[in-house]
PDB file of C-alpha atoms and ligand atoms in Angstrom:
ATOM      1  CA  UNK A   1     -34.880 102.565  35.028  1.00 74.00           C
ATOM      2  CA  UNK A   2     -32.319 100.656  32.742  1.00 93.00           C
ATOM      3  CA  UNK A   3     -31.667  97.288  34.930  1.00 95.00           C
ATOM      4  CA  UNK A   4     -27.761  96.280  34.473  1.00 97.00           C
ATOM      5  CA  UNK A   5     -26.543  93.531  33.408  1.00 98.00           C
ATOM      6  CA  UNK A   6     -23.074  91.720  33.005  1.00 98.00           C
ATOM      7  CA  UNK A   7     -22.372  89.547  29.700  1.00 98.00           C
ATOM      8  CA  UNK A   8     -19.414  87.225  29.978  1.00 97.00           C
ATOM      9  CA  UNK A   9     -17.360  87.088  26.527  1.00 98.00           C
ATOM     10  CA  UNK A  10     -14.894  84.214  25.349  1.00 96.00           C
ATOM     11  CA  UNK A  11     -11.738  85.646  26.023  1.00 90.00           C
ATOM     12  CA  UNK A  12     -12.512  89.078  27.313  1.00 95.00           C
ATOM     13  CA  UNK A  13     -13.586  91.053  30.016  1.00 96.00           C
ATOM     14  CA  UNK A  14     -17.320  91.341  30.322  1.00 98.00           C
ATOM     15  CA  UNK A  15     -19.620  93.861  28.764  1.00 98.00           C
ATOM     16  CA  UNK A  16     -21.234  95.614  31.667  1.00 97.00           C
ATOM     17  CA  UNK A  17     -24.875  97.514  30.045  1.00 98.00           C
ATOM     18  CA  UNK A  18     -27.076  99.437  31.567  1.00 97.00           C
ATOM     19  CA  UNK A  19     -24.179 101.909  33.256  1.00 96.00           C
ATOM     20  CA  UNK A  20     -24.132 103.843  30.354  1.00 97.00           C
ATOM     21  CA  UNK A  21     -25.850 103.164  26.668  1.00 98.00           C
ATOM     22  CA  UNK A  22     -23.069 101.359  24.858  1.00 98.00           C
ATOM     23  CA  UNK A  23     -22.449 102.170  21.005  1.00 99.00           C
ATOM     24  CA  UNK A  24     -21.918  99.486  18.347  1.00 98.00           C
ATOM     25  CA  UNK A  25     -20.530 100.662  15.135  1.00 98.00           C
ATOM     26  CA  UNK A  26     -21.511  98.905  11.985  1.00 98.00           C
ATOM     27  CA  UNK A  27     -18.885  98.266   9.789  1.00 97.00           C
ATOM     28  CA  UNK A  28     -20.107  96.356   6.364  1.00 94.00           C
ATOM     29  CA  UNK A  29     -17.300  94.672   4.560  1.00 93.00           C
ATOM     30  CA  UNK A  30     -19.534  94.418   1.315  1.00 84.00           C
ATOM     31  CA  UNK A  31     -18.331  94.748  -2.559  1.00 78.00           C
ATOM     32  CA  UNK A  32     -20.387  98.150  -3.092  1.00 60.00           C
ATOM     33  CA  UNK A  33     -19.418  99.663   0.526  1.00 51.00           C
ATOM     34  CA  UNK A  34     -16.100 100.483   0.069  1.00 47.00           C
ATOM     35  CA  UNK A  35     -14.607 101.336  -3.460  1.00 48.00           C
ATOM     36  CA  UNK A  36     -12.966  97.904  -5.089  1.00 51.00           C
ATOM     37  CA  UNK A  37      -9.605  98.165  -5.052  1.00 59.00           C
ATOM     38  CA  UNK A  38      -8.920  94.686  -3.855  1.00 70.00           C
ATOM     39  CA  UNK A  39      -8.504  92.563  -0.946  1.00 76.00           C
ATOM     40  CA  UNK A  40      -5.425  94.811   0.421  1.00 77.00           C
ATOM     41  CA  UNK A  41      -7.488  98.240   0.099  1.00 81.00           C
ATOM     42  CA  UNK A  42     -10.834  96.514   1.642  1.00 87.00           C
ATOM     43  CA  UNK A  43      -9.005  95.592   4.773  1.00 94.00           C
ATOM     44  CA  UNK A  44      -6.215  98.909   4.984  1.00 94.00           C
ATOM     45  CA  UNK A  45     -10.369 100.765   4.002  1.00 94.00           C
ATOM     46  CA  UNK A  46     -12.028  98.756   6.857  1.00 96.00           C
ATOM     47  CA  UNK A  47      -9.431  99.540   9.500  1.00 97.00           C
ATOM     48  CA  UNK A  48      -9.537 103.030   8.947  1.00 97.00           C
ATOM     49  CA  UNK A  49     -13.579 102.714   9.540  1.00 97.00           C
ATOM     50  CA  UNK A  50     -12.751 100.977  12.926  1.00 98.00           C
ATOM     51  CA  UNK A  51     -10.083 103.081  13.816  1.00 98.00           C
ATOM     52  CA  UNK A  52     -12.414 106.277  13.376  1.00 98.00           C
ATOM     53  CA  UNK A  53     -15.370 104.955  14.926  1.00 98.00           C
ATOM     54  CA  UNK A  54     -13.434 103.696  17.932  1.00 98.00           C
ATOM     55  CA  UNK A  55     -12.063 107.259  18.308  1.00 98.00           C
ATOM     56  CA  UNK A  56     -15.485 108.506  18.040  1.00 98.00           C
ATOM     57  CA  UNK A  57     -16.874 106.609  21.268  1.00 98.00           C
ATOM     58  CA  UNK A  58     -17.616 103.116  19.897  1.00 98.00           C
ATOM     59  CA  UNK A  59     -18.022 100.815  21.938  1.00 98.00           C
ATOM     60  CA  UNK A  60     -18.673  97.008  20.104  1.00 98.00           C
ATOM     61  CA  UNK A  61     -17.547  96.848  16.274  1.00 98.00           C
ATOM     62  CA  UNK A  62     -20.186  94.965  14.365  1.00 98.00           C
ATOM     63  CA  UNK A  63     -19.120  93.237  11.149  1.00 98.00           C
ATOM     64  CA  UNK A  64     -20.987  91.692   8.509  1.00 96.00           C
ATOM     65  CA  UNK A  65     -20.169  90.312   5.194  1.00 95.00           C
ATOM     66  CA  UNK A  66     -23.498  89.659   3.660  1.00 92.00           C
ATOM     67  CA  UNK A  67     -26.063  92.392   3.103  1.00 85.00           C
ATOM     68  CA  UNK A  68     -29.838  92.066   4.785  1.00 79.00           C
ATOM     69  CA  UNK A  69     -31.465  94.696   3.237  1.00 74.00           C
ATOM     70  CA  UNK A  70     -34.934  94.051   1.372  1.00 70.00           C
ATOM     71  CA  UNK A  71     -33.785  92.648  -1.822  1.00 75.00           C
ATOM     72  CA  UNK A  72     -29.950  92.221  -1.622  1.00 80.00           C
ATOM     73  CA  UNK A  73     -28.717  89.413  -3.129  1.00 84.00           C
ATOM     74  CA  UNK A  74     -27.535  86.285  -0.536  1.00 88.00           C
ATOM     75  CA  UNK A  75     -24.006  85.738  -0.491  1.00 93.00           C
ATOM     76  CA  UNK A  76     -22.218  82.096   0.203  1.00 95.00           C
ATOM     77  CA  UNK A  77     -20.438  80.431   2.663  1.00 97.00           C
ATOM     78  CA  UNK A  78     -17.024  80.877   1.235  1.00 97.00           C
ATOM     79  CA  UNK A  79     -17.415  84.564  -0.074  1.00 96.00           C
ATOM     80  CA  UNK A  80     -18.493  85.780   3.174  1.00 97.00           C
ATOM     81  CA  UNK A  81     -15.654  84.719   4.864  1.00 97.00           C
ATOM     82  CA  UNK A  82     -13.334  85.636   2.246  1.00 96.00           C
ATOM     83  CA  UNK A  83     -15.265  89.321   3.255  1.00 95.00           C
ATOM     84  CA  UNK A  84     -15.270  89.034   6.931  1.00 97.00           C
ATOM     85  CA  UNK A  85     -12.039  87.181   8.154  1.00 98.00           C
ATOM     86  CA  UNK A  86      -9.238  88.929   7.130  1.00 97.00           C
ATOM     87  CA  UNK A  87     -10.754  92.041   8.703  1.00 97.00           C
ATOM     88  CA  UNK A  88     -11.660  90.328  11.812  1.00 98.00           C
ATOM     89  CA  UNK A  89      -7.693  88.795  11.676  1.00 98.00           C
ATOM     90  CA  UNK A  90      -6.228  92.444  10.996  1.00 97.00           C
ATOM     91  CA  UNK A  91      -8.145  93.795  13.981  1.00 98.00           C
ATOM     92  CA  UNK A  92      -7.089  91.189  16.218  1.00 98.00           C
ATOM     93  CA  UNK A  93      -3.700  91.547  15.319  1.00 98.00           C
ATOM     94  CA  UNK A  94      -3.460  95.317  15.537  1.00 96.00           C
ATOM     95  CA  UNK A  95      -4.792  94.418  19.439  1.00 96.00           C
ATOM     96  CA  UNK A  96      -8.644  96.207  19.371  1.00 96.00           C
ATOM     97  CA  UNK A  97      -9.445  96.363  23.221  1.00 92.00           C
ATOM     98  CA  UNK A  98     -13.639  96.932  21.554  1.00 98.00           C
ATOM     99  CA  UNK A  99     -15.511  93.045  21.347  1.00 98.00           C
ATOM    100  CA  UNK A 100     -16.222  92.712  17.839  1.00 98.00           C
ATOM    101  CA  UNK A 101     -19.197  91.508  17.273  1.00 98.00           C
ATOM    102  CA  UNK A 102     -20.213  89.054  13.709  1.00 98.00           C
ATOM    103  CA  UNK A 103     -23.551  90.034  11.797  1.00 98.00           C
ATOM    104  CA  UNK A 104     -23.732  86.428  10.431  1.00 98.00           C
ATOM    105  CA  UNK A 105     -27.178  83.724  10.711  1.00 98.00           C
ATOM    106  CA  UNK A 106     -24.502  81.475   8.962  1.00 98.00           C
ATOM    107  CA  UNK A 107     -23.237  79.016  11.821  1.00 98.00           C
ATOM    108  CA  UNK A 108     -19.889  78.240  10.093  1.00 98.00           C
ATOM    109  CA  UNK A 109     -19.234  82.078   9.219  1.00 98.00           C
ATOM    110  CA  UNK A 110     -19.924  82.804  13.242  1.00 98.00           C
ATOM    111  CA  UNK A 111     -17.723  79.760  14.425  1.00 98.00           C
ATOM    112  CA  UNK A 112     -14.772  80.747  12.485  1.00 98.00           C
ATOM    113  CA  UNK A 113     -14.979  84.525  13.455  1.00 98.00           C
ATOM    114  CA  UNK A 114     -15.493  83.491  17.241  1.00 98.00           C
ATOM    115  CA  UNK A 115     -12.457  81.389  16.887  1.00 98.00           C
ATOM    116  CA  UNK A 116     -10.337  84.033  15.200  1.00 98.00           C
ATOM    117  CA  UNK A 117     -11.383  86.502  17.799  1.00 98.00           C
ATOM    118  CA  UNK A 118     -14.535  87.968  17.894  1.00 98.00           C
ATOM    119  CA  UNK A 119     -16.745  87.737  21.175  1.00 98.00           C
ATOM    120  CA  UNK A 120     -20.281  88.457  20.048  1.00 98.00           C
ATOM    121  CA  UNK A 121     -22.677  86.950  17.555  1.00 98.00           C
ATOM    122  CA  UNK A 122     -24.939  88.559  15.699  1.00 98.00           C
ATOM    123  CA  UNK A 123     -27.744  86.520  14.760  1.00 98.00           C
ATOM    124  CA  UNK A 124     -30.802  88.778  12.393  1.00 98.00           C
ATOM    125  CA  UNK A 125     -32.473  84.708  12.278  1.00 98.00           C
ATOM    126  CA  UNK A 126     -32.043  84.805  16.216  1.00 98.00           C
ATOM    127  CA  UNK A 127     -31.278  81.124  16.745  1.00 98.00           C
ATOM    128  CA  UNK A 128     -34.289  80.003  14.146  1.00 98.00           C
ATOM    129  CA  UNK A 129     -32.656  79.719  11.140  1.00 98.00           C
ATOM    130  CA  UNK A 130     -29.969  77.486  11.179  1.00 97.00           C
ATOM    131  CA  UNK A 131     -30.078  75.027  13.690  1.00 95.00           C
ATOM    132  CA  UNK A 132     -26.446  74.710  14.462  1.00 98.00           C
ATOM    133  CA  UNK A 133     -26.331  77.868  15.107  1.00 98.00           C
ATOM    134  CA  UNK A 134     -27.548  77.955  19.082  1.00 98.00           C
ATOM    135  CA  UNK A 135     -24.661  75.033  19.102  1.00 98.00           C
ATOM    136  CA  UNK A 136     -21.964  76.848  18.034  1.00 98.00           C
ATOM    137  CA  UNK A 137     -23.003  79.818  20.475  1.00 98.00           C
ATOM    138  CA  UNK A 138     -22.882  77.330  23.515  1.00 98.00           C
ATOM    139  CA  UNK A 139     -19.425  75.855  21.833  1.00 98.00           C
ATOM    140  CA  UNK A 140     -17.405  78.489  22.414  1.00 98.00           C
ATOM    141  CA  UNK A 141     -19.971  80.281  25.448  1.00 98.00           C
ATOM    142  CA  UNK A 142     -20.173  83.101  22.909  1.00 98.00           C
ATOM    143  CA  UNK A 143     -23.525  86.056  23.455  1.00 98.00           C
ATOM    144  CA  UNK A 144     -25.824  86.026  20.756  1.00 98.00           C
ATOM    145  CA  UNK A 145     -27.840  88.974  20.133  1.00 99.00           C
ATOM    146  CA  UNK A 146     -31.372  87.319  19.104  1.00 98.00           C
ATOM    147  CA  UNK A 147     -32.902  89.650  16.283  1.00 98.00           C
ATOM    148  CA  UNK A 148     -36.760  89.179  15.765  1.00 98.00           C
ATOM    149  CA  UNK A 149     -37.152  88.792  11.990  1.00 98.00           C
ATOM    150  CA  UNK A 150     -40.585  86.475  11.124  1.00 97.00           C
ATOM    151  CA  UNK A 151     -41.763  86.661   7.621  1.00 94.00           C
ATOM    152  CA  UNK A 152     -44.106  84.146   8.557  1.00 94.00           C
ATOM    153  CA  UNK A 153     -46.080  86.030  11.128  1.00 95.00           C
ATOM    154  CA  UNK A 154     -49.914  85.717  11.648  1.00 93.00           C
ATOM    155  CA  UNK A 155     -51.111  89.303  10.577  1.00 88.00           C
ATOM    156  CA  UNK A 156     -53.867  89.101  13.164  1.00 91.00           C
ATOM    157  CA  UNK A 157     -51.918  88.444  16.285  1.00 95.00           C
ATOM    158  CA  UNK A 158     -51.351  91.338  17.683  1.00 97.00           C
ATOM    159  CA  UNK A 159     -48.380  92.964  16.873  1.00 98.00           C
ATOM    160  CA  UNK A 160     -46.181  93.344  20.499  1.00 98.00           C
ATOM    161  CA  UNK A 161     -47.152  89.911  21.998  1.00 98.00           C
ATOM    162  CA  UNK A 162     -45.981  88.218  18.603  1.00 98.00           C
ATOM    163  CA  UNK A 163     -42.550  89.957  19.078  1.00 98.00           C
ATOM    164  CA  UNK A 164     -42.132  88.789  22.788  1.00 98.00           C
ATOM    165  CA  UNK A 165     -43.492  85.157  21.535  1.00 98.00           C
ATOM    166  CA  UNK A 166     -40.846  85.103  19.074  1.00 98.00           C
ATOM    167  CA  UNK A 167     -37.889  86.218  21.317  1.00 98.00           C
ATOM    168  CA  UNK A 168     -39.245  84.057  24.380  1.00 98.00           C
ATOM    169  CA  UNK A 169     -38.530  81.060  21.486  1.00 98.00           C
ATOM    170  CA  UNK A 170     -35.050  82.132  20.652  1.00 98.00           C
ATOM    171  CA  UNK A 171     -34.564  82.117  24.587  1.00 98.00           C
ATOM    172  CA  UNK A 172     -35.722  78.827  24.645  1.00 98.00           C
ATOM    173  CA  UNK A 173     -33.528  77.335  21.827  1.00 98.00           C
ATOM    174  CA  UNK A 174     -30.381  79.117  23.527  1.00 98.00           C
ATOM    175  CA  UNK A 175     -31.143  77.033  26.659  1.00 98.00           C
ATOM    176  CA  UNK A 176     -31.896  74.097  25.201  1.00 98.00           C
ATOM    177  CA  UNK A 177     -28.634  73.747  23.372  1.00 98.00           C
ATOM    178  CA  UNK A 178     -26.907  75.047  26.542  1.00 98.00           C
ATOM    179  CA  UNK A 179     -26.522  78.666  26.514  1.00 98.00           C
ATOM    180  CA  UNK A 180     -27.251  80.341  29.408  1.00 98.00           C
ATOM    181  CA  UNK A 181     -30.010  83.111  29.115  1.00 98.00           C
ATOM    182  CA  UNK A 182     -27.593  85.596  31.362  1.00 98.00           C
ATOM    183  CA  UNK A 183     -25.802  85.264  27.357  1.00 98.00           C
ATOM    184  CA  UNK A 184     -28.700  86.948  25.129  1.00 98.00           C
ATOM    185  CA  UNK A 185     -29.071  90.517  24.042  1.00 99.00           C
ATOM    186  CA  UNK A 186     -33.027  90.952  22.397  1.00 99.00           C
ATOM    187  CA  UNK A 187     -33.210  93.008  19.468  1.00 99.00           C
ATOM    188  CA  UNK A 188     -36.724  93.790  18.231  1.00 98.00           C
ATOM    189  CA  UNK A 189     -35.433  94.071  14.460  1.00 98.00           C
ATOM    190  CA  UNK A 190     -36.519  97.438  13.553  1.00 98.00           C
ATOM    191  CA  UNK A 191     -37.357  97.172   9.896  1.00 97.00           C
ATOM    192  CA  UNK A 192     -37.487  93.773   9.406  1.00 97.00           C
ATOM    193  CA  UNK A 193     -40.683  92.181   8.483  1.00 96.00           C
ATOM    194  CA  UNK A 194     -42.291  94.990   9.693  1.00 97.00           C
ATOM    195  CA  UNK A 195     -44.770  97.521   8.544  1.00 97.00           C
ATOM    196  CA  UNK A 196     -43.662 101.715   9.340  1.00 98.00           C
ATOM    197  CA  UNK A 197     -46.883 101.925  11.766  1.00 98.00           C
ATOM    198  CA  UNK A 198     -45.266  99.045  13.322  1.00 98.00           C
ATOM    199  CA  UNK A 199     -41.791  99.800  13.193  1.00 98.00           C
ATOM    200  CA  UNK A 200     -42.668 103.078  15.537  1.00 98.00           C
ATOM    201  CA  UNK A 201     -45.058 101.074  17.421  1.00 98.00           C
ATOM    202  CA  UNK A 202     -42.049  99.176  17.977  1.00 98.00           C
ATOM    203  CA  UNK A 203     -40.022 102.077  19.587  1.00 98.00           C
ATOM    204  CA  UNK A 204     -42.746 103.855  21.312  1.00 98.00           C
ATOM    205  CA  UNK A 205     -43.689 100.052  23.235  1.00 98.00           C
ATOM    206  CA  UNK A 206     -40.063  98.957  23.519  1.00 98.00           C
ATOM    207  CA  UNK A 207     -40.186  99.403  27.434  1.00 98.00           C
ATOM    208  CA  UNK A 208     -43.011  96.416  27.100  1.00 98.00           C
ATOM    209  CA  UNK A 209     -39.534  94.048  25.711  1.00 98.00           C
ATOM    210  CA  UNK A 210     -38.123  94.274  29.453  1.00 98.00           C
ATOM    211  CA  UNK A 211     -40.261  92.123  30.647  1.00 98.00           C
ATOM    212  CA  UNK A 212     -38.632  89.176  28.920  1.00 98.00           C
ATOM    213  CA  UNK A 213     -35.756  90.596  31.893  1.00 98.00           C
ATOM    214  CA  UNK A 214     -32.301  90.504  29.368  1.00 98.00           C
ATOM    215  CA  UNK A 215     -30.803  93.786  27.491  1.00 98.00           C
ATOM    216  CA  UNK A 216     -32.036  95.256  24.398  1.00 98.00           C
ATOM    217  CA  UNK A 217     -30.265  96.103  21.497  1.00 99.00           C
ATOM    218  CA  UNK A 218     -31.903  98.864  19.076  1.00 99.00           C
ATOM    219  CA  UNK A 219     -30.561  98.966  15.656  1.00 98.00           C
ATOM    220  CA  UNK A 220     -32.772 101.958  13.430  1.00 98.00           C
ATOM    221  CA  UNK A 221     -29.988 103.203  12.145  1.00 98.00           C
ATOM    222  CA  UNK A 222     -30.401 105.297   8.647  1.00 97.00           C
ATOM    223  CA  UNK A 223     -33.310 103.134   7.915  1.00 98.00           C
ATOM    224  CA  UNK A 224     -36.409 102.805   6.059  1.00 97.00           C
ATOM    225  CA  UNK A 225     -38.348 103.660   8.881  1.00 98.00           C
ATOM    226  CA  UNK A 226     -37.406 107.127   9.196  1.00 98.00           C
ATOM    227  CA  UNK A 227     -36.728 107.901   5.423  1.00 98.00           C
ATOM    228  CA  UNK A 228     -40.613 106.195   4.274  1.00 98.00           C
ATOM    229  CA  UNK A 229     -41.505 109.123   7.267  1.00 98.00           C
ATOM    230  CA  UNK A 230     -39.394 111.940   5.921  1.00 98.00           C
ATOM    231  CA  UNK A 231     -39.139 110.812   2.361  1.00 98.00           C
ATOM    232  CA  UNK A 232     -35.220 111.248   2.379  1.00 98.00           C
ATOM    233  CA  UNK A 233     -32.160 108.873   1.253  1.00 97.00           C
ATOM    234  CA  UNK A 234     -29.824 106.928   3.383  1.00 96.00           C
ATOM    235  CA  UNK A 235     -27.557 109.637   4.020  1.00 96.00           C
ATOM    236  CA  UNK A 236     -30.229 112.201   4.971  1.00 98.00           C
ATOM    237  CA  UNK A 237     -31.064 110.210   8.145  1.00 98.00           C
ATOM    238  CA  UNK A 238     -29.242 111.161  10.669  1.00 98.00           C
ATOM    239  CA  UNK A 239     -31.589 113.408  12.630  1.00 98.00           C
ATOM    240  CA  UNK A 240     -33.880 110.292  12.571  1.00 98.00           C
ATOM    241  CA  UNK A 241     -31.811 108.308  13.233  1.00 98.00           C
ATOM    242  CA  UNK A 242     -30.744 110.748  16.657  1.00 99.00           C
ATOM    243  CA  UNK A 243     -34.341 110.957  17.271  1.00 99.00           C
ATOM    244  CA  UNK A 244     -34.788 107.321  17.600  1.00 99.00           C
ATOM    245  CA  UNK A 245     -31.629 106.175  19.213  1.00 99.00           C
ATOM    246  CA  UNK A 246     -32.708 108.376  22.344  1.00 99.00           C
ATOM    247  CA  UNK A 247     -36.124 107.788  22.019  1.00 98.00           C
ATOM    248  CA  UNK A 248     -34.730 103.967  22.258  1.00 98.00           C
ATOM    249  CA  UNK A 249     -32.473 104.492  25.277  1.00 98.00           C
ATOM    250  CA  UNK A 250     -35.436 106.123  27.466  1.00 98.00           C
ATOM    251  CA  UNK A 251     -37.412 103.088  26.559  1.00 98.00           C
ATOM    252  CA  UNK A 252     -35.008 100.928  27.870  1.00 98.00           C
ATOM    253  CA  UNK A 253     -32.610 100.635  24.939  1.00 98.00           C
ATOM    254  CA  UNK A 254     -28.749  99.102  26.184  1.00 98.00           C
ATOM    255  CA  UNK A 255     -26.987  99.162  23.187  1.00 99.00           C
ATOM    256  CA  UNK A 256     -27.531 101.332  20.102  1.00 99.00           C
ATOM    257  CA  UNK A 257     -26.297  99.723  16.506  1.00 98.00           C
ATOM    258  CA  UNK A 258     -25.400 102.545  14.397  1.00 98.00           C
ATOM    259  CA  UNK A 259     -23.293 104.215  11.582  1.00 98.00           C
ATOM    260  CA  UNK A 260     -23.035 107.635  12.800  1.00 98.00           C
ATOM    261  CA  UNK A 261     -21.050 107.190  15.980  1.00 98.00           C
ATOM    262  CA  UNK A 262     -20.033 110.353  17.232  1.00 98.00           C
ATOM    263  CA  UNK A 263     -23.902 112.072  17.032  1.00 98.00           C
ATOM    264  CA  UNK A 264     -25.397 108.798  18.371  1.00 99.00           C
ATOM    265  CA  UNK A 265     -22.819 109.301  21.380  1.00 98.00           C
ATOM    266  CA  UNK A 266     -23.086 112.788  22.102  1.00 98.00           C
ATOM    267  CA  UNK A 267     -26.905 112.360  21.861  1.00 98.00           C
ATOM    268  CA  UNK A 268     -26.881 109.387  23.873  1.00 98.00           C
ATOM    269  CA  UNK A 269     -24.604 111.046  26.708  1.00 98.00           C
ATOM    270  CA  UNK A 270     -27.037 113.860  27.095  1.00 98.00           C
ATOM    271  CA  UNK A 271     -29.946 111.669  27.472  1.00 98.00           C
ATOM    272  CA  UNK A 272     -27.846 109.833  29.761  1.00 98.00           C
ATOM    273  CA  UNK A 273     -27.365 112.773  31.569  1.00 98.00           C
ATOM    274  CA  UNK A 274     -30.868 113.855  31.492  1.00 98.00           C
ATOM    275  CA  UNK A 275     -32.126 110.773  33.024  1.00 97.00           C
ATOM    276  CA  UNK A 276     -29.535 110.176  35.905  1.00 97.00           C
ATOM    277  CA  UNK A 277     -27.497 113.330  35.827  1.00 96.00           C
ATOM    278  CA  UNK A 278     -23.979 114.627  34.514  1.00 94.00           C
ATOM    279  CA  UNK A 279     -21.155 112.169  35.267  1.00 88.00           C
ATOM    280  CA  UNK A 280     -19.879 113.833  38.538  1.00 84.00           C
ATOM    281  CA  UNK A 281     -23.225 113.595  40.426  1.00 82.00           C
ATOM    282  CA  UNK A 282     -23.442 110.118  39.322  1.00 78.00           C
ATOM    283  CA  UNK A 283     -20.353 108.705  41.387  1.00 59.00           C
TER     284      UNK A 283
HETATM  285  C1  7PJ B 301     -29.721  95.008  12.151  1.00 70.45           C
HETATM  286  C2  7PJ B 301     -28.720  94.055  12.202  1.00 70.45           C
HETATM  287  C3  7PJ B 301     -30.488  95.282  13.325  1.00 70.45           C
HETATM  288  C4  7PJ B 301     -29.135  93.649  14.432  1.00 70.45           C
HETATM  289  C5  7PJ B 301     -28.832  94.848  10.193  1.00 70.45           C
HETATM  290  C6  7PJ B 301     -29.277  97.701   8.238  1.00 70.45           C
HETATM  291  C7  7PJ B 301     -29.639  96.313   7.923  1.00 70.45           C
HETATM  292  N1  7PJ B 301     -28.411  93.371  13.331  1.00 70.45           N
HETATM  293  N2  7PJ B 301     -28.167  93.970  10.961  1.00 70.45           N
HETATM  294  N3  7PJ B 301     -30.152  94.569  14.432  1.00 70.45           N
HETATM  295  N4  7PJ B 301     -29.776  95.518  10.885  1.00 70.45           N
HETATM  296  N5  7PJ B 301     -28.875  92.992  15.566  1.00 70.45           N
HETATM  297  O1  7PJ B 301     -28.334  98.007   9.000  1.00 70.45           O
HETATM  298  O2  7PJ B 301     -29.977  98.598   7.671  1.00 70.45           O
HETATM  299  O3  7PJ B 301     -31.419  96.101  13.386  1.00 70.45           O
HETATM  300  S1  7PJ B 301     -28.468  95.077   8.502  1.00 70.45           S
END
């Protein structure tokens, strides 16, 4: 059911997806998510996030610096590196064996993190924002996750096709500037753009995405989707958020972008187990 697939990374073994669903923890090195106590706390504070999510079955460590949220304020060049690379430097240095992924459509933020380090970009524009940024991808031979996020969207197209039309671009663009398809993850971009019939729409047709034959990433974690549903707050979310993460993975789901690490890794194990049996009758 889940087709495997191998990703190279710049300077590390491969990510191998579709064995097993592979958790990425988020980790947002923004003013208001950890408590301002300057650049040495935000770092020592980040670390300690990394640290506990790796011991909790993370797999990928996804940082960003700016947040997307409806209505957050956009950050600059310089201030989102100021966020980003000395937490990105730090984990290097204490030797993370996890890739560590950059939630950046800013091409310079991404080049500097891939040089310091990290093996995965992160793109929410998915290659068509900033034009540079497919470059610096095939630059360094970095993956790109390719997040579907189109404001502009014709309403009356329907709603799947426009999705797959829209990754099937950011494909294109990857190639074009010389990164190899075999180097994409497609992420549907729950929540983005999106109304909530279509958000769960989303989920329940996200089998539909293999076509387009590369590995999905599903990121639904704690958001608007389930709380509009359940009228809750952020922090209420995490049955919803279990519910979709597994409803995810048996629609075809490969990695699973989440806060919650542990419960989206227990949950995912027993789904895994459900679908192809316990570990010792898998061989
Ligand atoms: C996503 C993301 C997502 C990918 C954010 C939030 C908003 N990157 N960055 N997919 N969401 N690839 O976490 O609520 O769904 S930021």
């Amino acid at each position: 059911m889940h087709a495997t697939h191998t990703i190279s990374l710049p300077g590390r073994p491969p990510l191998l997806l579709g064995q097993r669903p592979l958790v990425m923890g988020i980790l947002n090195v923004t003013p208001d998510s950890f408590s301002d106590g300057g650049q040495h706390n935000r770092v020592a504070g980040a670390l300690a996030h990394v640290r506990q999510m790796l011991a909790e079955g993370a797999d990928i460590i996804d940082i960003g610096g700016e947040s997307t949220r409806p209505g957050a304020a956009p950050v600059g060049v310089q201030e989102e590196l100021d966020r980003v690379m000395p937490v990105i430097d730090a984990l290097i240095a204490e030797g993370i064996t996890a890739p560590i992924s950059i939630d950046t459509y800013k091409p310079l933020v991404a080049d500097q993190a891939i040089q310091a380090g990290a093996s995965i970009i992160n793109d929410v524009h998915g290659l068509q924002g900033a034009p540079e940024m497919a470059e610096v991808a095939a630059l360094h031979g970095a993956p790109v996750i390719v997040m579907h996020w189109d404001n502009a969207r014709d309403p009356a197209a329907p709603f799947i096709g426009a999705v797959m039309d829209y990754l099937a671009r950011s494909i294109a663009i990857a190639e074009r500037a010389g990164l190899h398809r075999d180097r994409l993850i497609l992420d549907p971009g729950f929540g983005f753009g999106k109304s909530l019939a279509e958000n769960y729409q989303l989920l329940d047709r996200l089998a539909e995405l293999q076509a387009l034959g590369l590995p999905l990433l599903v990121g639904t974690s704690r958001k608007s989707m389930i709380g509009k549903l359940l009228d809750n707050q952020p922090e209420e979310r995490l049955a919803g958020t279990i519910a979709t993460t597994v409803l995810g993975y048996i629609k075809g789901g490969h990695i699973f972008r989440v806060h919650d690490v542990r419960a989206a890794s227990d949950a995912l194990r027993v789904a895994q187990a459900t679908l192809y049996g316990p570990p010792e009758n898998r061989g």
